Amino acid sequence: MLIKTKPSWQLTDADVTPQHLYMNRRKIMAAGGALATTAFTTACSAQDSGVSSGEPAARTADGSLSFSETDYRVSDGALTPEDAVTGYNNFYEFGTGKDDPARYAHAMTTDPWSIEVTGHAGRTGIFALEDVVDFGALEERIYRLRCVEAWSMVIPWIGVPLGDVLSAFEPTSDARYVAFETYLNRDEMRGTRFPVLDWPYREGLRIDEAMNPLAFLAVGLYGNVLPNQNGAPIRLVVPWKYGFKSIKSINKISFVSEEPPTSWKQSAPREYGFYSNVNPNRSHPRWSQSSERIIGAGPFARRDTEMFNGYGDAVADLYAGMDLDSEY
Ligand code: MTE
């Protein structure tokens, strides 16, 4: 007998959110609702441009965002406290210490922000952030972020599905991959004065991975616009892959036909692959991936790592026929 159960990541709010945060978030949403009624007064409408446009809500004075809730929720684990999400970061452009991004990323200019779109697509050029993301259609998704360094967080992101954004650029059949680049400004990003990686930071996805409904472009977290250290004003979130695939502060998107070079694979190909799906059975050459530290839950809090970070029922089909040990 086939019993249809809800995928584990489609639980209700109360399953994942501690009560006080749940109540607090309602307040944020109420405030956001007021914002939404004043939105959509710009000249460029979704019909005109093909890419949705709205009032640049990301630039609101108090930083709050209007968003709708969705069924995308992790199945277990409380939200990571906000100060851990915004205080324990990897953003090597600002230094390799976990607190460097929170200390130094304020120097990055995020407004105005534009994204260059190139390659195999009907619509290419340089687009303002507000013409890439429909700030009137933001949704919240609570995903687990699993870093390749064997720690994880549960983060309430706000943003839009990546596939919706990419489709608006009308990729052609030659667009087999999509490549992303991070903003690079050596004056503002003190870490880029050191050759830790070959800057700018680059990442990529196969186009069918990018079009998977779980792939997300975040412009906010915890009800507010993204802090710079988390990748303002727009970053990728690919929850079934190690966190380094979730590239921050994106200012270039390219539709390409060949697998694009990606920063960590270029830097250490034996350690980091293009796919980098979370896989508890494949150890990193220098450490096990079978379990992970839960950030913000005390020094000894750990959990077993899940295949595809627990999102297998939504993404495993993407890799049918592939040997994930050799094609990692
Ligand atoms: N993007 C850029 N541009 N530079 C980086 O150093 N680090 C990655 C990813 N995106 C990184 C990046 C890694 S290793 C992780 S785990 C996540 O960002 C961390 O995201 P967070 O700091 O918002 O938790």
Tab-separated table of C-alpha atoms and ligand atoms in Angstrom:
chain	number	residue	atom	x	y	z
A	1	MET	CA	0.000	0.000	0.000
A	2	LEU	CA	1.294	3.461	-0.839
A	3	ILE	CA	1.024	5.775	2.113
A	4	LYS	CA	1.635	9.355	1.119
A	5	THR	CA	3.439	11.188	3.868
A	6	LYS	CA	4.513	14.777	3.941
A	7	PRO	CA	8.183	15.129	3.035
A	8	SER	CA	10.193	15.801	6.157
A	9	TRP	CA	10.971	19.357	5.114
A	10	GLN	CA	7.276	20.213	4.766
A	11	LEU	CA	6.254	20.480	8.386
A	12	THR	CA	4.374	23.277	10.029
A	13	ASP	CA	5.841	26.322	11.659
A	14	ALA	CA	5.274	25.032	15.156
A	15	ASP	CA	7.254	21.861	14.413
A	16	VAL	CA	10.431	23.811	14.048
A	17	THR	CA	10.122	27.195	15.682
A	18	PRO	CA	10.460	27.837	19.386
A	19	GLN	CA	7.360	29.558	20.664
A	20	HIS	CA	8.837	32.945	21.486
A	21	LEU	CA	10.343	33.255	18.030
A	22	TYR	CA	7.146	32.093	16.423
A	23	MET	CA	5.219	34.882	18.155
A	24	ASN	CA	7.893	37.425	17.373
A	25	ARG	CA	7.786	36.498	13.710
A	26	ARG	CA	4.037	37.104	13.610
A	27	LYS	CA	4.758	40.642	14.720
A	28	ILE	CA	7.324	41.073	11.968
A	29	MET	CA	4.861	39.791	9.403
A	30	ALA	CA	2.193	42.200	10.576
A	31	ALA	CA	4.633	45.056	10.132
A	32	GLY	CA	5.568	43.685	6.730
A	33	GLY	CA	1.922	43.617	5.679
A	34	ALA	CA	1.701	47.358	6.054
A	35	LEU	CA	4.735	47.684	3.833
A	36	ALA	CA	3.215	45.502	1.152
A	37	THR	CA	0.236	47.800	0.688
A	38	THR	CA	2.553	50.644	-0.317
A	39	ALA	CA	4.596	48.533	-2.714
A	40	PHE	CA	4.380	48.257	-6.526
A	41	THR	CA	4.455	51.903	-7.380
A	42	THR	CA	7.479	51.782	-9.663
A	43	ALA	CA	7.161	52.382	-13.370
A	44	CYS	CA	8.567	49.053	-14.487
A	45	SER	CA	5.880	46.407	-14.148
A	46	ALA	CA	6.360	42.659	-14.314
A	47	GLN	CA	4.514	42.557	-17.636
A	48	ASP	CA	6.779	45.176	-19.172
A	49	SER	CA	10.069	43.657	-18.268
A	50	GLY	CA	9.400	39.967	-18.046
A	51	VAL	CA	11.417	40.115	-14.857
A	52	SER	CA	9.252	41.100	-11.925
A	53	SER	CA	9.775	44.431	-10.303
A	54	GLY	CA	8.454	46.115	-7.204
A	55	GLU	CA	9.242	48.871	-4.779
A	56	PRO	CA	12.791	48.276	-3.543
A	57	ALA	CA	11.575	46.898	-0.252
A	58	ALA	CA	15.112	45.751	0.514
A	59	ARG	CA	15.922	49.386	1.165
A	60	THR	CA	13.243	50.042	3.813
A	61	ALA	CA	14.470	52.169	6.663
A	62	ASP	CA	13.906	49.564	9.364
A	63	GLY	CA	15.095	46.673	7.192
A	64	SER	CA	11.949	44.563	7.641
A	65	LEU	CA	10.596	42.562	4.730
A	66	SER	CA	7.097	41.485	3.779
A	67	PHE	CA	6.871	37.780	3.034
A	68	SER	CA	4.500	34.847	2.930
A	69	GLU	CA	5.003	31.596	4.748
A	70	THR	CA	5.544	28.358	2.883
A	71	ASP	CA	5.552	24.669	3.700
A	72	TYR	CA	9.323	24.477	3.429
A	73	ARG	CA	10.355	23.638	6.975
A	74	VAL	CA	13.026	21.343	8.370
A	75	SER	CA	11.663	18.359	10.254
A	76	ASP	CA	13.671	18.649	13.428
A	77	GLY	CA	15.728	21.137	15.338
A	78	ALA	CA	14.969	24.599	16.613
A	79	LEU	CA	15.927	27.706	14.713
A	80	THR	CA	19.539	28.691	15.245
A	81	PRO	CA	19.614	31.842	17.397
A	82	GLU	CA	19.827	34.927	15.214
A	83	ASP	CA	23.050	36.152	16.797
A	84	ALA	CA	24.745	32.882	15.827
A	85	VAL	CA	23.415	33.081	12.254
A	86	THR	CA	24.792	36.604	11.888
A	87	GLY	CA	27.899	36.234	14.072
A	88	TYR	CA	29.430	32.904	13.035
A	89	ASN	CA	30.031	33.133	9.297
A	90	ASN	CA	32.123	32.040	6.376
A	91	PHE	CA	32.717	34.901	3.970
A	92	TYR	CA	36.397	34.688	3.178
A	93	GLU	CA	36.377	37.971	1.274
A	94	PHE	CA	36.370	39.539	4.749
A	95	GLY	CA	38.797	37.148	6.427
A	96	THR	CA	38.935	33.504	7.386
A	97	GLY	CA	37.915	33.911	11.043
A	98	LYS	CA	34.316	33.107	11.907
A	99	ASP	CA	33.790	36.576	13.358
A	100	ASP	CA	35.624	38.473	10.598
A	101	PRO	CA	32.535	38.847	8.359
A	102	ALA	CA	30.451	40.373	11.165
A	103	ARG	CA	33.322	42.734	11.979
A	104	TYR	CA	34.288	43.840	8.505
A	105	ALA	CA	31.471	43.222	6.002
A	106	HIS	CA	29.765	46.523	6.815
A	107	ALA	CA	32.375	48.079	4.477
A	108	MET	CA	30.689	46.467	1.444
A	109	THR	CA	28.434	48.734	-0.625
A	110	THR	CA	25.176	46.893	-1.306
A	111	ASP	CA	22.960	49.743	-2.495
A	112	PRO	CA	22.639	50.284	-5.390
A	113	TRP	CA	23.247	46.724	-6.578
A	114	SER	CA	23.206	45.335	-10.077
A	115	ILE	CA	23.567	41.863	-11.519
A	116	GLU	CA	25.133	41.166	-14.903
A	117	VAL	CA	23.456	38.348	-16.814
A	118	THR	CA	25.408	36.792	-19.687
A	119	GLY	CA	25.502	33.716	-21.905
A	120	HIS	CA	22.870	31.479	-23.442
A	121	ALA	CA	19.708	33.379	-22.616
A	122	GLY	CA	17.166	35.524	-24.420
A	123	ARG	CA	17.549	38.391	-21.982
A	124	THR	CA	21.046	39.414	-20.988
A	125	GLY	CA	22.531	42.668	-19.728
A	126	ILE	CA	22.934	44.509	-16.461
A	127	PHE	CA	19.863	44.529	-14.244
A	128	ALA	CA	19.129	46.377	-11.015
A	129	LEU	CA	18.483	44.054	-8.077
A	130	GLU	CA	14.883	45.261	-7.936
A	131	ASP	CA	14.395	44.140	-11.545
A	132	VAL	CA	15.728	40.663	-10.794
A	133	VAL	CA	13.842	39.944	-7.564
A	134	ASP	CA	10.127	40.613	-7.095
A	135	PHE	CA	10.147	42.046	-3.589
A	136	GLY	CA	6.362	41.775	-3.550
A	137	ALA	CA	6.540	37.983	-3.825
A	138	LEU	CA	8.990	37.074	-1.091
A	139	GLU	CA	8.529	33.838	0.811
A	140	GLU	CA	10.081	32.366	3.910
A	141	ARG	CA	11.809	28.994	3.955
A	142	ILE	CA	13.350	27.362	6.973
A	143	TYR	CA	16.265	25.282	5.732
A	144	ARG	CA	19.129	23.506	7.422
A	145	LEU	CA	22.504	24.808	6.217
A	146	ARG	CA	25.190	22.113	6.424
A	147	CYS	CA	28.714	23.442	6.095
A	148	VAL	CA	31.413	21.159	4.703
A	149	GLU	CA	33.250	21.873	7.977
A	150	ALA	CA	30.718	19.569	9.730
A	151	TRP	CA	28.491	22.087	11.460
A	152	SER	CA	24.912	23.095	10.742
A	153	MET	CA	22.352	25.793	11.424
A	154	VAL	CA	18.590	26.074	10.868
A	155	ILE	CA	17.889	29.433	9.245
A	156	PRO	CA	14.621	31.210	8.324
A	157	TRP	CA	15.523	32.644	4.921
A	158	ILE	CA	13.401	35.102	2.950
A	159	GLY	CA	13.636	35.211	-0.812
A	160	VAL	CA	12.384	33.787	-4.083
A	161	PRO	CA	12.814	30.462	-5.903
A	162	LEU	CA	15.976	30.519	-8.012
A	163	GLY	CA	14.168	28.825	-10.916
A	164	ASP	CA	11.656	31.681	-11.194
A	165	VAL	CA	14.427	34.246	-11.419
A	166	LEU	CA	16.447	32.264	-13.965
A	167	SER	CA	13.413	31.473	-16.151
A	168	ALA	CA	12.685	35.182	-16.537
A	169	PHE	CA	15.998	35.506	-18.412
A	170	GLU	CA	14.809	32.891	-20.931
A	171	PRO	CA	17.755	30.471	-20.919
A	172	THR	CA	18.175	28.595	-24.193
A	173	SER	CA	18.746	24.850	-24.601
A	174	ASP	CA	22.514	25.514	-24.674
A	175	ALA	CA	22.321	26.685	-21.050
A	176	ARG	CA	23.281	23.393	-19.404
A	177	TYR	CA	24.825	25.063	-16.380
A	178	VAL	CA	24.482	28.342	-14.554
A	179	ALA	CA	27.501	30.099	-13.049
A	180	PHE	CA	27.497	32.723	-10.287
A	181	GLU	CA	30.097	35.249	-9.167
A	182	THR	CA	30.450	37.286	-5.992
A	183	TYR	CA	31.037	41.014	-6.018
A	184	LEU	CA	34.723	41.892	-5.775
A	185	ASN	CA	36.088	45.159	-4.413
A	186	ARG	CA	39.521	44.898	-2.860
A	187	ASP	CA	39.129	48.179	-0.979
A	188	GLU	CA	35.928	47.065	0.704
A	189	MET	CA	36.791	43.385	1.123
A	190	ARG	CA	39.963	43.183	3.178
A	191	GLY	CA	40.244	39.389	2.841
A	192	THR	CA	40.642	39.608	-0.939
A	193	ARG	CA	44.067	41.189	-0.487
A	194	PHE	CA	45.239	37.669	0.344
A	195	PRO	CA	45.285	34.839	-2.204
A	196	VAL	CA	43.154	32.484	-0.113
A	197	LEU	CA	41.065	31.779	-3.210
A	198	ASP	CA	41.264	32.954	-6.810
A	199	TRP	CA	38.857	35.903	-6.432
A	200	PRO	CA	36.089	36.556	-7.250
A	201	TYR	CA	34.368	33.663	-5.479
A	202	ARG	CA	32.643	31.520	-8.108
A	203	GLU	CA	30.005	28.825	-7.921
A	204	GLY	CA	27.708	26.963	-10.267
A	205	LEU	CA	24.904	24.486	-10.659
A	206	ARG	CA	23.697	22.206	-13.414
A	207	ILE	CA	20.617	23.863	-14.881
A	208	ASP	CA	18.248	21.130	-13.655
A	209	GLU	CA	19.633	21.540	-10.130
A	210	ALA	CA	19.101	25.287	-10.388
A	211	MET	CA	15.506	24.763	-11.511
A	212	ASN	CA	14.722	22.405	-8.621
A	213	PRO	CA	12.051	24.057	-6.446
A	214	LEU	CA	14.277	23.866	-3.343
A	215	ALA	CA	16.985	26.104	-4.834
A	216	PHE	CA	16.477	29.579	-3.435
A	217	LEU	CA	17.794	33.126	-3.727
A	218	ALA	CA	17.709	34.801	-0.326
A	219	VAL	CA	17.482	38.534	0.257
A	220	GLY	CA	16.659	38.289	3.954
A	221	LEU	CA	16.690	36.198	7.096
A	222	TYR	CA	14.827	36.369	10.376
A	223	GLY	CA	12.307	38.808	8.872
A	224	ASN	CA	14.850	41.413	7.822
A	225	VAL	CA	17.118	42.175	4.881
A	226	LEU	CA	20.280	40.080	4.781
A	227	PRO	CA	23.091	41.427	6.914
A	228	ASN	CA	26.212	41.981	4.815
A	229	GLN	CA	28.026	39.114	6.524
A	230	ASN	CA	25.346	36.688	5.319
A	231	GLY	CA	25.705	37.749	1.690
A	232	ALA	CA	23.721	40.942	1.200
A	233	PRO	CA	21.914	41.889	-0.828
A	234	ILE	CA	21.345	38.522	-2.549
A	235	ARG	CA	22.812	35.048	-2.062
A	236	LEU	CA	22.135	31.531	-3.133
A	237	VAL	CA	20.770	28.868	-0.763
A	238	VAL	CA	21.057	25.258	-1.994
A	239	PRO	CA	20.071	23.261	1.084
A	240	TRP	CA	20.983	19.756	-0.110
A	241	LYS	CA	24.588	20.785	-0.849
A	242	TYR	CA	27.451	21.808	1.393
A	243	GLY	CA	27.248	25.460	2.360
A	244	PHE	CA	30.071	26.633	0.118
A	245	LYS	CA	27.777	26.140	-2.900
A	246	SER	CA	25.512	28.860	-1.430
A	247	ILE	CA	27.457	31.771	-2.898
A	248	LYS	CA	27.013	35.197	-1.334
A	249	SER	CA	26.600	38.747	-2.678
A	250	ILE	CA	25.988	37.671	-6.280
A	251	ASN	CA	26.595	40.221	-9.004
A	252	LYS	CA	26.990	38.005	-12.065
A	253	ILE	CA	24.932	35.127	-13.466
A	254	SER	CA	26.079	33.300	-16.620
A	255	PHE	CA	24.226	30.662	-18.579
A	256	VAL	CA	26.912	28.342	-19.960
A	257	SER	CA	27.146	25.041	-21.797
A	258	GLU	CA	30.105	23.500	-19.926
A	259	GLU	CA	30.645	22.914	-16.220
A	260	PRO	CA	31.930	26.268	-14.957
A	261	PRO	CA	35.021	26.626	-12.764
A	262	THR	CA	34.098	26.899	-9.084
A	263	SER	CA	36.311	28.373	-6.378
A	264	TRP	CA	36.737	25.493	-3.945
A	265	LYS	CA	37.051	22.840	-6.621
A	266	GLN	CA	39.730	24.952	-8.323
A	267	SER	CA	41.537	25.448	-5.048
A	268	ALA	CA	41.497	21.819	-3.823
A	269	PRO	CA	39.922	19.419	-6.348
A	270	ARG	CA	40.621	16.346	-4.244
A	271	GLU	CA	38.643	17.817	-1.368
A	272	TYR	CA	35.789	19.717	-3.025
A	273	GLY	CA	33.828	18.732	-6.111
A	274	PHE	CA	31.404	20.544	-8.363
A	275	TYR	CA	28.355	18.716	-7.001
A	276	SER	CA	29.207	18.688	-3.292
A	277	ASN	CA	25.931	17.131	-2.212
A	278	VAL	CA	25.788	16.522	1.529
A	279	ASN	CA	26.801	12.886	1.951
A	280	PRO	CA	27.441	11.346	5.387
A	281	ASN	CA	29.032	8.277	3.770
A	282	ARG	CA	31.759	10.114	1.913
A	283	SER	CA	34.355	11.504	4.272
A	284	HIS	CA	36.247	14.638	3.502
A	285	PRO	CA	39.907	13.584	3.082
A	286	ARG	CA	40.661	15.207	6.439
A	287	TRP	CA	37.523	14.562	8.523
A	288	SER	CA	34.339	12.506	8.720
A	289	GLN	CA	31.050	13.883	7.422
A	290	SER	CA	28.878	11.410	9.325
A	291	SER	CA	27.746	13.891	11.976
A	292	GLU	CA	27.661	17.622	12.539
A	293	ARG	CA	27.923	20.178	15.325
A	294	ILE	CA	24.699	22.121	15.905
A	295	ILE	CA	25.700	25.770	16.091
A	296	GLY	CA	24.075	27.756	18.886
A	297	ALA	CA	22.936	24.714	20.860
A	298	GLY	CA	25.795	24.316	23.302
A	299	PRO	CA	29.295	22.881	22.919
A	300	PHE	CA	28.289	19.209	22.754
A	301	ALA	CA	25.138	19.356	20.600
A	302	ARG	CA	25.514	17.111	17.550
A	303	ARG	CA	23.262	15.310	15.105
A	304	ASP	CA	23.757	12.633	12.489
A	305	THR	CA	24.226	14.058	9.029
A	306	GLU	CA	21.559	13.032	6.530
A	307	MET	CA	22.060	12.169	2.872
A	308	PHE	CA	21.320	15.283	0.806
A	309	ASN	CA	20.992	17.052	4.176
A	310	GLY	CA	17.536	15.462	4.564
A	311	TYR	CA	16.188	16.731	1.217
A	312	GLY	CA	16.628	13.475	-0.707
A	313	ASP	CA	12.977	12.995	-1.559
A	314	ALA	CA	13.084	16.273	-3.477
A	315	VAL	CA	16.480	15.989	-5.156
A	316	ALA	CA	17.785	12.399	-5.311
A	317	ASP	CA	16.310	11.956	-8.806
A	318	LEU	CA	18.659	14.642	-10.113
A	319	TYR	CA	21.548	12.246	-9.575
A	320	ALA	CA	20.036	8.993	-10.808
A	321	GLY	CA	22.726	6.905	-12.501
A	322	MET	CA	25.595	8.974	-11.117
A	323	ASP	CA	28.243	7.525	-8.830
A	324	LEU	CA	28.272	10.155	-6.119
A	325	ASP	CA	31.557	8.860	-4.733
A	326	SER	CA	33.516	9.510	-7.896
A	327	GLU	CA	31.419	12.396	-9.194
A	328	TYR	CA	31.349	14.446	-6.050
B	1	MTE	N1	30.246	33.002	-0.540
B	1	MTE	C1	31.320	33.800	-0.713
B	1	MTE	N2	31.279	34.740	-1.657
B	1	MTE	N3	32.445	33.657	0.038
B	1	MTE	C2	32.553	32.694	1.002
B	1	MTE	O1	33.601	32.597	1.665
B	1	MTE	N4	31.454	30.808	2.136
B	1	MTE	C3	30.521	29.697	1.925
B	1	MTE	C4	29.116	30.204	1.571
B	1	MTE	N5	29.157	31.259	0.599
B	1	MTE	C5	31.428	31.826	1.204
B	1	MTE	C6	30.268	32.047	0.415
B	1	MTE	C7	30.453	28.776	3.039
B	1	MTE	S1	31.806	27.759	3.267
B	1	MTE	C8	29.352	28.658	3.829
B	1	MTE	S2	29.240	27.425	4.997
B	1	MTE	C9	28.242	29.616	3.736
B	1	MTE	O2	28.476	30.647	2.775
B	1	MTE	C10	28.029	30.263	5.071
B	1	MTE	O3	26.897	31.097	5.046
B	1	MTE	P1	26.538	31.925	6.357
B	1	MTE	O4	27.774	32.663	6.786
B	1	MTE	O5	25.430	32.855	5.943
B	1	MTE	O6	26.098	30.920	7.399
